[in-house]
mmCIF file of C-alpha atoms in Angstrom:
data_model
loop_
_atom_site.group_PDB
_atom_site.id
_atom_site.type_symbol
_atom_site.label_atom_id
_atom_site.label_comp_id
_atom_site.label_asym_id
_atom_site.label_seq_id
_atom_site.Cartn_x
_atom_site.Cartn_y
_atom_site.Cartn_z
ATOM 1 C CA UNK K 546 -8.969 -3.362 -16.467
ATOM 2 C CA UNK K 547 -8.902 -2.808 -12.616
ATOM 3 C CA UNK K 548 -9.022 0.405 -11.903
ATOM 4 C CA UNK K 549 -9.110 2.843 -8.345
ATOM 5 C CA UNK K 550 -10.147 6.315 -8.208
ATOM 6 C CA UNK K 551 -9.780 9.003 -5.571
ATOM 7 C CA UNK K 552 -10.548 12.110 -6.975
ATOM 8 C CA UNK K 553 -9.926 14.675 -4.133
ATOM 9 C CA UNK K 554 -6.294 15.114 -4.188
ATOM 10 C CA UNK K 555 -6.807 17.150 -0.865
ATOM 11 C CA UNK K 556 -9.238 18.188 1.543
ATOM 12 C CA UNK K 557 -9.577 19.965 4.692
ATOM 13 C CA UNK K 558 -11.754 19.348 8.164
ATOM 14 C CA UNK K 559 -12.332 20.580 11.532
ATOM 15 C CA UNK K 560 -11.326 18.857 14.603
ATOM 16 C CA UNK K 561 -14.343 17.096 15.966
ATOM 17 C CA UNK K 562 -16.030 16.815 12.511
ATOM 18 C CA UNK K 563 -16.304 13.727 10.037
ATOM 19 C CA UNK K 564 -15.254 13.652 6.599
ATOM 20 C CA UNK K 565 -16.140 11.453 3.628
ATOM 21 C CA UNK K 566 -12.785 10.540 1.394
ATOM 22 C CA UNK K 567 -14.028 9.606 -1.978
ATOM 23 C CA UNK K 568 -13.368 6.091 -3.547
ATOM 24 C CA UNK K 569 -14.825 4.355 -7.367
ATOM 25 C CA UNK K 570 -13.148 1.280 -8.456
ATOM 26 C CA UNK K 571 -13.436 -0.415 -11.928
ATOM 27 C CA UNK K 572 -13.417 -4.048 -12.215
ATOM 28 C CA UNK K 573 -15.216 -7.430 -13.829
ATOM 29 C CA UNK K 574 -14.192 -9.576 -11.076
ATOM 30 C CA UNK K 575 -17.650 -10.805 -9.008
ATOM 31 C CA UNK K 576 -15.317 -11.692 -6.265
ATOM 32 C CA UNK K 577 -12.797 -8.690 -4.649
ATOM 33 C CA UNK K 578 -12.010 -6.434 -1.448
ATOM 34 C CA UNK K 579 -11.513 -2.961 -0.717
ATOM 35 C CA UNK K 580 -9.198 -1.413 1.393
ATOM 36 C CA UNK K 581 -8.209 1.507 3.037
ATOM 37 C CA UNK K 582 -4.770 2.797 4.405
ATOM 38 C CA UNK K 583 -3.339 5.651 5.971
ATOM 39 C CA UNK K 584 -0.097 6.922 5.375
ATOM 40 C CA UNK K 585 1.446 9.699 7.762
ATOM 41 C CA UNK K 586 4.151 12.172 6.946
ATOM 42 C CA UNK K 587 6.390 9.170 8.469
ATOM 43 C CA UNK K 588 5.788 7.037 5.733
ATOM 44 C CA UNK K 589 4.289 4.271 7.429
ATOM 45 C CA UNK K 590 1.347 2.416 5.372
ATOM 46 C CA UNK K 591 -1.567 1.607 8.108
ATOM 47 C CA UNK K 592 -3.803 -0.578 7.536
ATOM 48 C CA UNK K 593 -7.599 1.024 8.118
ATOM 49 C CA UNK K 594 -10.513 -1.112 7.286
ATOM 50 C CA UNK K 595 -11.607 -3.828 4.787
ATOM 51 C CA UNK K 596 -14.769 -4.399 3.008
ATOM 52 C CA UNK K 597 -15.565 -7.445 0.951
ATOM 53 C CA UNK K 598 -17.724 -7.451 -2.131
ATOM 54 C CA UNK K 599 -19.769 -10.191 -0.604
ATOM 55 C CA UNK K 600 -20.336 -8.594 2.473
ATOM 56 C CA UNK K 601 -24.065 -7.313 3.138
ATOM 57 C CA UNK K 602 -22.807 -5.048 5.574
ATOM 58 C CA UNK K 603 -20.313 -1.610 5.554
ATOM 59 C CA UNK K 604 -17.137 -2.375 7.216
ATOM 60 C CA UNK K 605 -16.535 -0.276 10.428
ATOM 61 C CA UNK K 606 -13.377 -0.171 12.241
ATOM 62 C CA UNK K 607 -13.668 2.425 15.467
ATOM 63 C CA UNK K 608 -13.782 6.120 13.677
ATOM 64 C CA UNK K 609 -13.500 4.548 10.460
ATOM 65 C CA UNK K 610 -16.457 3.305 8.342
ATOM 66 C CA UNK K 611 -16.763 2.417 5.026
ATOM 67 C CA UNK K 612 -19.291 3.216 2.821
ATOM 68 C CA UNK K 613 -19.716 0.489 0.161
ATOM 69 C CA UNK K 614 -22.007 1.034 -2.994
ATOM 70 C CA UNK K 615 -21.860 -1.822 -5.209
ATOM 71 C CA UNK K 616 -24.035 -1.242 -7.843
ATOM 72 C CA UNK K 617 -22.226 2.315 -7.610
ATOM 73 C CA UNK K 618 -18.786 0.804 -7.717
ATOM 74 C CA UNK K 619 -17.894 2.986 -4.804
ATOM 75 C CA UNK K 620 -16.168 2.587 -1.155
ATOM 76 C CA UNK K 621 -15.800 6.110 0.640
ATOM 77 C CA UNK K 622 -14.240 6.517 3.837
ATOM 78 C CA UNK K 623 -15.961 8.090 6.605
ATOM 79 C CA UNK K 624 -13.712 9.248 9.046
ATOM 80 C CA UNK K 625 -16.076 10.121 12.294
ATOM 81 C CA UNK K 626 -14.854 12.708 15.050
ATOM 82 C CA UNK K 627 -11.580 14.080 13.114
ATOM 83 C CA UNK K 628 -8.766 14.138 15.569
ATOM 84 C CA UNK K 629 -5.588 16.571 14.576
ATOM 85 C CA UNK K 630 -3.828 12.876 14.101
ATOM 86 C CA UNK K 631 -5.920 11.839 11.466
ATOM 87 C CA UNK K 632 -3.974 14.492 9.525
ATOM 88 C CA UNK K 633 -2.037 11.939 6.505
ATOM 89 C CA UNK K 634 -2.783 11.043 2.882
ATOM 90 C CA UNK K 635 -5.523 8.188 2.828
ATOM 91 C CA UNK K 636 -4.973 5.463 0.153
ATOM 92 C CA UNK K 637 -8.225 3.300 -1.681
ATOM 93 C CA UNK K 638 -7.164 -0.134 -2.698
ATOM 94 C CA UNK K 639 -8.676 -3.099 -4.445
ATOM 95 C CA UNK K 640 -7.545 -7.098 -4.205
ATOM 96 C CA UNK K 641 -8.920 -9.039 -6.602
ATOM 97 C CA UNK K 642 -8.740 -13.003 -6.305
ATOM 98 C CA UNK K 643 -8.629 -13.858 -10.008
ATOM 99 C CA UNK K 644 -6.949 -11.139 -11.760
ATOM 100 C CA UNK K 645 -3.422 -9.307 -10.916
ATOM 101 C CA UNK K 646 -2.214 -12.352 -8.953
ATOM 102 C CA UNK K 647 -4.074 -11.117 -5.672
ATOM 103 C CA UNK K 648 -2.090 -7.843 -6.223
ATOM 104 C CA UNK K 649 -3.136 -4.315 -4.481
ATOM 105 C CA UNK K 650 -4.220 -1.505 -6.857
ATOM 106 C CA UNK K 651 -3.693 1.456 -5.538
ATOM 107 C CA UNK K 652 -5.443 5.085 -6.502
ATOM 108 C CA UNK K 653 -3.810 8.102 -6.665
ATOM 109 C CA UNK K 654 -4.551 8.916 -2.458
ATOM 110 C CA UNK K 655 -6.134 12.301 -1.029
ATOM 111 C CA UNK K 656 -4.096 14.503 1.554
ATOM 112 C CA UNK K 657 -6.231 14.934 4.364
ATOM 113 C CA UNK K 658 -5.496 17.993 6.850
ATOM 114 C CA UNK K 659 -7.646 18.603 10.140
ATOM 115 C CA UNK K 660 -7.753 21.893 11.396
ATOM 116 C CA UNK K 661 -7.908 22.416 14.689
ATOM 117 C CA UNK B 242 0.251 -8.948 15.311
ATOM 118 C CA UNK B 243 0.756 -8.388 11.580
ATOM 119 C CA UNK B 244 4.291 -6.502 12.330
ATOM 120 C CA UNK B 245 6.500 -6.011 9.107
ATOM 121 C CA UNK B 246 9.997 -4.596 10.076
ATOM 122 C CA UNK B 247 12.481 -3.223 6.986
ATOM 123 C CA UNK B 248 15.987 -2.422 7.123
ATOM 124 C CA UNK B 249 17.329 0.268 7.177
ATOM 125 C CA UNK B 250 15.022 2.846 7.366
ATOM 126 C CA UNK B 251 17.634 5.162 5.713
ATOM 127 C CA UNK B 252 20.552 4.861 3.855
ATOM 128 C CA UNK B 253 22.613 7.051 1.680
ATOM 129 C CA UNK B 254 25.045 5.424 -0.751
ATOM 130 C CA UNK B 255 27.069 6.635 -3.616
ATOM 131 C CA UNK B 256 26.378 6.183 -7.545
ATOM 132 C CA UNK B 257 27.768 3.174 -8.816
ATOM 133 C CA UNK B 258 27.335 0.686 -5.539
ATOM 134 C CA UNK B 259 24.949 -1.772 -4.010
ATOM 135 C CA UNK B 260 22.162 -1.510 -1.876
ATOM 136 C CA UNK B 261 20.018 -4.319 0.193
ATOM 137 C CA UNK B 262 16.939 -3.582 2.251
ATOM 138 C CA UNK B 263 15.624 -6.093 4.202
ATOM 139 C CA UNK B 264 11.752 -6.840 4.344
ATOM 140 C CA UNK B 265 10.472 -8.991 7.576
ATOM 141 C CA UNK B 266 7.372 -10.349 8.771
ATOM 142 C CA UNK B 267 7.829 -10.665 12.823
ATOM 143 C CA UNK B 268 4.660 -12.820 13.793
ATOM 144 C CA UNK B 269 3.377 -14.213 10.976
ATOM 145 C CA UNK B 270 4.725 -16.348 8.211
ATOM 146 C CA UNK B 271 4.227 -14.798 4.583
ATOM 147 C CA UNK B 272 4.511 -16.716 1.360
ATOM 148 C CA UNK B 273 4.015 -13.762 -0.733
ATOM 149 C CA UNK B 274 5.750 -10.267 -0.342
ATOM 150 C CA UNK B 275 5.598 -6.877 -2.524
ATOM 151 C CA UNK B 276 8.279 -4.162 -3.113
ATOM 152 C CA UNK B 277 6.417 -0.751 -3.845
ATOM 153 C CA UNK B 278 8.532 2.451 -4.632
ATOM 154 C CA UNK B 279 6.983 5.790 -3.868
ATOM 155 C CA UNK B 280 8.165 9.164 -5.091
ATOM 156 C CA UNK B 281 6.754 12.517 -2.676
ATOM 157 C CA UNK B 282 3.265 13.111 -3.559
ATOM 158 C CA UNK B 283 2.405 10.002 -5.002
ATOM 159 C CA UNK B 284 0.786 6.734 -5.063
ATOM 160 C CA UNK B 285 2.383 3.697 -4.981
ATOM 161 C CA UNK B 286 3.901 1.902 -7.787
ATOM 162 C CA UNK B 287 3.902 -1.825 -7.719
ATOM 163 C CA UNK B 288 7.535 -3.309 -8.671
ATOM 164 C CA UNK B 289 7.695 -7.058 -8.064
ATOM 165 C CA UNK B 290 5.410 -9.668 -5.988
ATOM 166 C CA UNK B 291 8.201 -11.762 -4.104
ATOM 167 C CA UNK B 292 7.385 -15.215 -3.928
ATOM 168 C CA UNK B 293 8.988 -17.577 -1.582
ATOM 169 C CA UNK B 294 11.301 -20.449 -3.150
ATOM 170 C CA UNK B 295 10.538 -18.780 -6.807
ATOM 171 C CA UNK B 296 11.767 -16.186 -9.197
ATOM 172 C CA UNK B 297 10.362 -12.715 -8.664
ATOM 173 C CA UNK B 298 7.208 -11.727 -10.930
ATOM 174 C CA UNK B 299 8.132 -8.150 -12.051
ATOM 175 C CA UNK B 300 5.695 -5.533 -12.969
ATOM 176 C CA UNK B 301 6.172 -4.001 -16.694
ATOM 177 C CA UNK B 302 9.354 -1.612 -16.776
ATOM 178 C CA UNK B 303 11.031 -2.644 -13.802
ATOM 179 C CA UNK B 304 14.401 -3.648 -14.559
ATOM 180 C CA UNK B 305 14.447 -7.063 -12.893
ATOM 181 C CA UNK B 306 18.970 -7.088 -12.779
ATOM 182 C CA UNK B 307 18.295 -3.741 -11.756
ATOM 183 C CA UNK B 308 16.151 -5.032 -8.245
ATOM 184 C CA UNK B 309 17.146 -8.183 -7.307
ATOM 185 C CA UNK B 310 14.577 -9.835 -5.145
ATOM 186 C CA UNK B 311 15.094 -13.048 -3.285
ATOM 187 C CA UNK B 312 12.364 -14.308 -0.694
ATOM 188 C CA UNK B 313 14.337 -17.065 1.014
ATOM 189 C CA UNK B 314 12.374 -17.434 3.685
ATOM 190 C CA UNK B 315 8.682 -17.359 4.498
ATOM 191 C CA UNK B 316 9.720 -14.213 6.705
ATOM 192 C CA UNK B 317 12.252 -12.606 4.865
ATOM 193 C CA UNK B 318 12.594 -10.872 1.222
ATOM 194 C CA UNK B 319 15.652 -8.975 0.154
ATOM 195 C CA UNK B 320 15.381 -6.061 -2.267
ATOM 196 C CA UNK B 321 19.042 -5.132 -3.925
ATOM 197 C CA UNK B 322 19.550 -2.075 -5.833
ATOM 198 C CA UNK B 323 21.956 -2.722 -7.568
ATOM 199 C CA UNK B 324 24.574 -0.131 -9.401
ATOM 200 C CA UNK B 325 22.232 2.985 -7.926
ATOM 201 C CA UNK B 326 22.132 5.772 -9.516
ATOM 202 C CA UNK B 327 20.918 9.336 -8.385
ATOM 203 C CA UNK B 328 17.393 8.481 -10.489
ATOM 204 C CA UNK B 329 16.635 5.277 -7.974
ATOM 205 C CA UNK B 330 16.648 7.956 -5.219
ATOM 206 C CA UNK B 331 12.889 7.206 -3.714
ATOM 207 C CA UNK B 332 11.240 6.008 -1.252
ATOM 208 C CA UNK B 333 11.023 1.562 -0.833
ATOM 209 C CA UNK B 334 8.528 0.173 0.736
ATOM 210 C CA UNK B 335 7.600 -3.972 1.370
ATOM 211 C CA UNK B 336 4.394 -5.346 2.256
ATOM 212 C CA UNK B 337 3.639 -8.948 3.364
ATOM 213 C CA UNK B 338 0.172 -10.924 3.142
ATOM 214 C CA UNK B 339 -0.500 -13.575 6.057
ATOM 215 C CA UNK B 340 -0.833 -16.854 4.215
ATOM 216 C CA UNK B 341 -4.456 -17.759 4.541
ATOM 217 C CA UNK B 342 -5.744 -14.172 5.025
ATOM 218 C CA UNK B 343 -8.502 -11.952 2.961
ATOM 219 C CA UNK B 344 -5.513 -10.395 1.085
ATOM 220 C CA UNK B 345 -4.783 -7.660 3.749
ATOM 221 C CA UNK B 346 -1.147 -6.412 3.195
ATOM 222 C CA UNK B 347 0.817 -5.067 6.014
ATOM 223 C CA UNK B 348 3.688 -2.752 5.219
ATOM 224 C CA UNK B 349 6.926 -2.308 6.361
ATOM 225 C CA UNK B 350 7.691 1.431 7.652
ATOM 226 C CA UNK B 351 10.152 2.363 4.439
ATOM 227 C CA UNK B 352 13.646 2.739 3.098
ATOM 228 C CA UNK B 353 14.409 6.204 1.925
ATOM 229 C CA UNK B 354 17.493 5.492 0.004
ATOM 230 C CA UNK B 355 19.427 8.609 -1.469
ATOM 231 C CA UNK B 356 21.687 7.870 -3.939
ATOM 232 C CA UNK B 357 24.372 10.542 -4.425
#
């Protein structure tokens, strides 16, 4: 079964600081991607940063990095330099291309609040 | 690029009627589209993967005369509530996939329909 996991349901930072947002995913594909998104008190769903589980490298995007253990089955966000806007609950998905007809799986998110 | 529009953004209707939200992809074409609902709080919960020219694929307790979904274009899916009731108050959101791409889905910003 595919599976996401955030297990921080909230957390707090200061401004200026980074912050690690905790991600494990379950699955028996070889061949899948990991995403993050951010979703304000708007409602919006934006896009953050995509790793593959081919790639060699951790995805970065700007602020955002993503630190991918495969062997760990684990993609945290790092969130560098928290800015009072990066205030929002952060979602961990996972594609994968076989299974679930390319659909996103979702985990449960983690409320992030920076403190200024 | 990778703009998803939805329509409205808000609507408030009364128990017993109709309700279509519109789900666009602006600059890019999209042969694959997903309705999420999301109650306050919470993650978000699959309902149907919209399909362009084809019946909607329906996740597991999701009354499919209950959501009508018809993708009739590779740009636009319509989500229907139909016969609301106070219970399908929630928040409806639509993401689209760019044909071609890594599996990415870019959301529309929401329908908070209140059903009364």
């Amino acid at each position: 079964a595919q599976k996401i996991t955030q297990t921080q349901p909230g957390m707090f930072v200061q401004e200026k600081e980074a912050v690690t947002l905790d991600c494990t995913y379950d699955t028996s594909d070889q061949s899948y991607g990991l995403f993050w998104y951010k979703q304000p008190s708007s409602g919006e769903m934006i896009f953050l940063i995509y790793q593959g589980s081919y790639d060699e490298q951790n995805a970065t995007e700007g602020r955002y990095s993503l630190n991918f253990q495969k062997a760990r089955k684990s993609a945290n966000l790092v969130i560098s330099a928290s800015q009072l806007g990066d205030s929002a609950m952060y979602f961990c998905a996972m594609r994968t291309l076989y299974n679930q007809g390319g659909k996103l799986i979702f985990g449960q998110g983690t409320e992030l609040s920076v403190k200024p | 690029g990778a703009v998803v529009s939805q329509h409205p953004s808000r609507v408030i209707c009364k128990s017993g009627t109709s309700v279509k939200i519109e789900c666009r992809s602006l600059d890019f074409q999209a042969t694959t589209m997903f309705w999420y609902r999301q109650f306050p709080k919470q993650s978000l919960m699959l309902m149907a993967t919209s399909n362009e020219g084809s019946k909607a694929t329906y996740e597991q307790g999701v009354e499919k005369d209950k959501f009508l979904i018809n993708h009739a274009s590779l740009t636009l899916s319509t989500l229907t509530v139909t016969s609301a009731h106070p219970e399908d108050s929630s928040f409806y959101i639509c993401s689209a996939s760019p044909t071609g791409a890594r599996g990415e889905q870019y959301f529309g910003p929401g329908t908070r329909l209140t059903v009364t």
